[in-house]
């Protein structure tokens, strides 16, 4: 499985969590039973990490989303942003530009018309405010 596929799988898990309110472990277990989902370690790292740090991630997203509350964001955009901000802050081996590009591509595939540029802007703000020089913290 490629990292792109793993991100897509993690996004689906986080989106389902946002919609259903269940924890990641339960969603993965149910998906394994229903559709033979076998997430790889990168998928699990993204999904569990975003869940574990959700309040911190939401605070950063809210701070970067000028004039928007988290409630106004689509569930698709929120799931993508949580995953991407987690990746920006906690996965040092992945360049910020790769994280942002992958999040924008997910938004183009799954999001609404304005989601991709919005996500790009929010993530650029997170990098500017929390990753000096565009580098990971």
PDB file of C-alpha atoms in Angstrom:
ATOM      1  CA  UNK A   1       0.000   0.000   0.000  1.00  0.00           C
ATOM      2  CA  UNK A   2       1.363   3.427  -0.911  1.00  0.00           C
ATOM      3  CA  UNK A   3       1.393   6.318   1.530  1.00  0.00           C
ATOM      4  CA  UNK A   4      -1.252   8.027  -0.610  1.00  0.00           C
ATOM      5  CA  UNK A   5      -3.520   4.977  -0.230  1.00  0.00           C
ATOM      6  CA  UNK A   6      -2.780   4.849   3.499  1.00  0.00           C
ATOM      7  CA  UNK A   7      -3.720   8.525   3.852  1.00  0.00           C
ATOM      8  CA  UNK A   8      -6.936   7.893   1.972  1.00  0.00           C
ATOM      9  CA  UNK A   9      -7.746   4.993   4.277  1.00  0.00           C
ATOM     10  CA  UNK A  10      -6.945   7.096   7.358  1.00  0.00           C
ATOM     11  CA  UNK A  11      -9.110   9.914   6.002  1.00  0.00           C
ATOM     12  CA  UNK A  12     -12.036   7.494   5.583  1.00  0.00           C
ATOM     13  CA  UNK A  13     -11.611   6.300   9.167  1.00  0.00           C
ATOM     14  CA  UNK A  14     -11.426   9.861  10.514  1.00  0.00           C
ATOM     15  CA  UNK A  15     -14.382  10.963   8.406  1.00  0.00           C
ATOM     16  CA  UNK A  16     -16.433   8.090   9.790  1.00  0.00           C
ATOM     17  CA  UNK A  17     -15.349   9.060  13.299  1.00  0.00           C
ATOM     18  CA  UNK A  18     -16.496  12.630  12.651  1.00  0.00           C
ATOM     19  CA  UNK A  19     -19.881  11.435  11.393  1.00  0.00           C
ATOM     20  CA  UNK A  20     -20.568   8.620  13.845  1.00  0.00           C
ATOM     21  CA  UNK A  21     -18.701   9.799  16.933  1.00  0.00           C
ATOM     22  CA  UNK A  22     -17.157   6.376  17.582  1.00  0.00           C
ATOM     23  CA  UNK A  23     -13.521   5.887  18.434  1.00  0.00           C
ATOM     24  CA  UNK A  24     -10.968   4.899  15.806  1.00  0.00           C
ATOM     25  CA  UNK A  25     -10.416   1.448  17.272  1.00  0.00           C
ATOM     26  CA  UNK A  26     -14.116   0.581  16.972  1.00  0.00           C
ATOM     27  CA  UNK A  27     -14.294   1.915  13.398  1.00  0.00           C
ATOM     28  CA  UNK A  28     -11.263  -0.124  12.340  1.00  0.00           C
ATOM     29  CA  UNK A  29     -12.643  -3.253  14.016  1.00  0.00           C
ATOM     30  CA  UNK A  30     -16.030  -2.864  12.335  1.00  0.00           C
ATOM     31  CA  UNK A  31     -14.434  -2.131   8.954  1.00  0.00           C
ATOM     32  CA  UNK A  32     -12.243  -5.204   9.271  1.00  0.00           C
ATOM     33  CA  UNK A  33     -15.325  -7.355   9.857  1.00  0.00           C
ATOM     34  CA  UNK A  34     -17.516  -5.735   7.209  1.00  0.00           C
ATOM     35  CA  UNK A  35     -15.069  -5.169   4.373  1.00  0.00           C
ATOM     36  CA  UNK A  36     -11.821  -6.866   5.338  1.00  0.00           C
ATOM     37  CA  UNK A  37     -10.045  -3.575   6.037  1.00  0.00           C
ATOM     38  CA  UNK A  38      -6.459  -4.181   7.032  1.00  0.00           C
ATOM     39  CA  UNK A  39      -4.847  -0.821   7.732  1.00  0.00           C
ATOM     40  CA  UNK A  40      -1.092  -0.579   7.534  1.00  0.00           C
ATOM     41  CA  UNK A  41       1.034   1.035  10.227  1.00  0.00           C
ATOM     42  CA  UNK A  42       1.002   4.468   8.525  1.00  0.00           C
ATOM     43  CA  UNK A  43      -2.797   4.451   8.326  1.00  0.00           C
ATOM     44  CA  UNK A  44      -3.008   3.542  11.999  1.00  0.00           C
ATOM     45  CA  UNK A  45      -0.428   6.154  12.988  1.00  0.00           C
ATOM     46  CA  UNK A  46      -2.436   8.889  11.236  1.00  0.00           C
ATOM     47  CA  UNK A  47      -5.855   7.777  12.484  1.00  0.00           C
ATOM     48  CA  UNK A  48      -4.900   7.052  16.087  1.00  0.00           C
ATOM     49  CA  UNK A  49      -2.630  10.101  16.262  1.00  0.00           C
ATOM     50  CA  UNK A  50      -5.329  12.457  14.985  1.00  0.00           C
ATOM     51  CA  UNK A  51      -7.770  10.969  17.478  1.00  0.00           C
ATOM     52  CA  UNK A  52      -5.338  11.231  20.400  1.00  0.00           C
ATOM     53  CA  UNK A  53      -4.461  14.864  19.674  1.00  0.00           C
ATOM     54  CA  UNK A  54      -7.884  15.950  18.402  1.00  0.00           C
ATOM     55  CA  UNK A  55      -8.407  18.823  20.841  1.00  0.00           C
ATOM     56  CA  UNK A  56      -4.968  20.312  20.095  1.00  0.00           C
ATOM     57  CA  UNK A  57      -5.480  19.836  16.347  1.00  0.00           C
ATOM     58  CA  UNK A  58      -8.912  21.447  16.471  1.00  0.00           C
ATOM     59  CA  UNK A  59      -7.476  24.412  18.353  1.00  0.00           C
ATOM     60  CA  UNK A  60      -4.784  24.893  15.701  1.00  0.00           C
ATOM     61  CA  UNK A  61      -7.271  24.464  12.855  1.00  0.00           C
ATOM     62  CA  UNK A  62      -9.602  26.966  14.487  1.00  0.00           C
ATOM     63  CA  UNK A  63      -6.768  29.436  14.892  1.00  0.00           C
ATOM     64  CA  UNK A  64      -5.711  29.083  11.252  1.00  0.00           C
ATOM     65  CA  UNK A  65      -9.283  29.134   9.899  1.00  0.00           C
ATOM     66  CA  UNK A  66      -9.798  32.855  10.265  1.00  0.00           C
ATOM     67  CA  UNK A  67     -13.463  33.784  10.437  1.00  0.00           C
ATOM     68  CA  UNK A  68     -14.645  30.162  10.439  1.00  0.00           C
ATOM     69  CA  UNK A  69     -15.660  27.997  13.346  1.00  0.00           C
ATOM     70  CA  UNK A  70     -15.060  24.261  13.230  1.00  0.00           C
ATOM     71  CA  UNK A  71     -18.831  23.749  13.144  1.00  0.00           C
ATOM     72  CA  UNK A  72     -18.982  25.555   9.796  1.00  0.00           C
ATOM     73  CA  UNK A  73     -16.427  23.235   8.189  1.00  0.00           C
ATOM     74  CA  UNK A  74     -17.680  20.243   6.242  1.00  0.00           C
ATOM     75  CA  UNK A  75     -16.996  16.916   7.898  1.00  0.00           C
ATOM     76  CA  UNK A  76     -14.791  16.018   4.925  1.00  0.00           C
ATOM     77  CA  UNK A  77     -12.664  19.152   5.352  1.00  0.00           C
ATOM     78  CA  UNK A  78     -12.427  18.673   9.106  1.00  0.00           C
ATOM     79  CA  UNK A  79     -11.265  15.050   8.792  1.00  0.00           C
ATOM     80  CA  UNK A  80      -8.655  15.993   6.172  1.00  0.00           C
ATOM     81  CA  UNK A  81      -7.415  18.934   8.236  1.00  0.00           C
ATOM     82  CA  UNK A  82      -7.125  16.885  11.433  1.00  0.00           C
ATOM     83  CA  UNK A  83      -5.101  14.237   9.654  1.00  0.00           C
ATOM     84  CA  UNK A  84      -2.871  16.746   7.842  1.00  0.00           C
ATOM     85  CA  UNK A  85      -2.197  18.933  10.883  1.00  0.00           C
ATOM     86  CA  UNK A  86      -1.288  15.822  12.876  1.00  0.00           C
ATOM     87  CA  UNK A  87       1.103  14.834  10.097  1.00  0.00           C
ATOM     88  CA  UNK A  88       2.622  18.338   9.990  1.00  0.00           C
ATOM     89  CA  UNK A  89       3.198  18.474  13.729  1.00  0.00           C
ATOM     90  CA  UNK A  90       4.158  14.917  14.608  1.00  0.00           C
ATOM     91  CA  UNK A  91       5.669  13.184  11.575  1.00  0.00           C
ATOM     92  CA  UNK A  92       9.025  14.860  11.073  1.00  0.00           C
ATOM     93  CA  UNK A  93      10.140  12.654   8.191  1.00  0.00           C
ATOM     94  CA  UNK A  94       7.454  13.955   5.806  1.00  0.00           C
ATOM     95  CA  UNK A  95       8.044  17.358   4.185  1.00  0.00           C
ATOM     96  CA  UNK A  96       5.302  19.911   4.833  1.00  0.00           C
ATOM     97  CA  UNK A  97       4.820  20.411   1.093  1.00  0.00           C
ATOM     98  CA  UNK A  98       4.038  16.709   0.650  1.00  0.00           C
ATOM     99  CA  UNK A  99       1.534  16.739   3.506  1.00  0.00           C
ATOM    100  CA  UNK A 100      -0.231  19.804   2.114  1.00  0.00           C
ATOM    101  CA  UNK A 101      -0.300  18.425  -1.434  1.00  0.00           C
ATOM    102  CA  UNK A 102      -1.746  15.109  -0.297  1.00  0.00           C
ATOM    103  CA  UNK A 103      -4.432  16.853   1.773  1.00  0.00           C
ATOM    104  CA  UNK A 104      -5.395  19.068  -1.169  1.00  0.00           C
ATOM    105  CA  UNK A 105      -5.645  16.021  -3.448  1.00  0.00           C
ATOM    106  CA  UNK A 106      -7.954  14.295  -0.949  1.00  0.00           C
ATOM    107  CA  UNK A 107     -10.082  17.446  -0.827  1.00  0.00           C
ATOM    108  CA  UNK A 108     -10.306  17.519  -4.625  1.00  0.00           C
ATOM    109  CA  UNK A 109     -11.501  13.911  -4.611  1.00  0.00           C
ATOM    110  CA  UNK A 110     -13.853  13.917  -1.621  1.00  0.00           C
ATOM    111  CA  UNK A 111     -14.607  17.529  -0.780  1.00  0.00           C
ATOM    112  CA  UNK A 112     -16.827  20.244  -2.092  1.00  0.00           C
ATOM    113  CA  UNK A 113     -15.919  22.852  -4.658  1.00  0.00           C
ATOM    114  CA  UNK A 114     -14.127  25.228  -2.286  1.00  0.00           C
ATOM    115  CA  UNK A 115     -12.555  22.676   0.043  1.00  0.00           C
ATOM    116  CA  UNK A 116      -9.205  22.204  -1.736  1.00  0.00           C
ATOM    117  CA  UNK A 117      -8.130  25.876  -1.758  1.00  0.00           C
ATOM    118  CA  UNK A 118      -9.497  26.374   1.753  1.00  0.00           C
ATOM    119  CA  UNK A 119      -7.544  23.384   3.096  1.00  0.00           C
ATOM    120  CA  UNK A 120      -4.433  24.611   1.288  1.00  0.00           C
ATOM    121  CA  UNK A 121      -4.769  28.011   2.987  1.00  0.00           C
ATOM    122  CA  UNK A 122      -5.394  26.628   6.463  1.00  0.00           C
ATOM    123  CA  UNK A 123      -2.444  24.233   6.222  1.00  0.00           C
ATOM    124  CA  UNK A 124      -0.173  26.978   4.877  1.00  0.00           C
ATOM    125  CA  UNK A 125      -1.111  29.077   7.914  1.00  0.00           C
ATOM    126  CA  UNK A 126      -0.388  26.171  10.270  1.00  0.00           C
ATOM    127  CA  UNK A 127       3.041  25.702   8.674  1.00  0.00           C
ATOM    128  CA  UNK A 128       3.746  29.445   8.841  1.00  0.00           C
ATOM    129  CA  UNK A 129       2.736  29.668  12.512  1.00  0.00           C
ATOM    130  CA  UNK A 130       4.092  26.375  13.817  1.00  0.00           C
ATOM    131  CA  UNK A 131       6.834  25.244  11.430  1.00  0.00           C
ATOM    132  CA  UNK A 132       9.392  28.101  11.159  1.00  0.00           C
ATOM    133  CA  UNK A 133      10.987  28.296   7.730  1.00  0.00           C
ATOM    134  CA  UNK A 134       8.500  25.717   6.419  1.00  0.00           C
ATOM    135  CA  UNK A 135      10.346  23.001   8.301  1.00  0.00           C
ATOM    136  CA  UNK A 136       8.770  20.577  10.698  1.00  0.00           C
ATOM    137  CA  UNK A 137       8.961  21.516  14.391  1.00  0.00           C
TER     138      UNK A 137
END
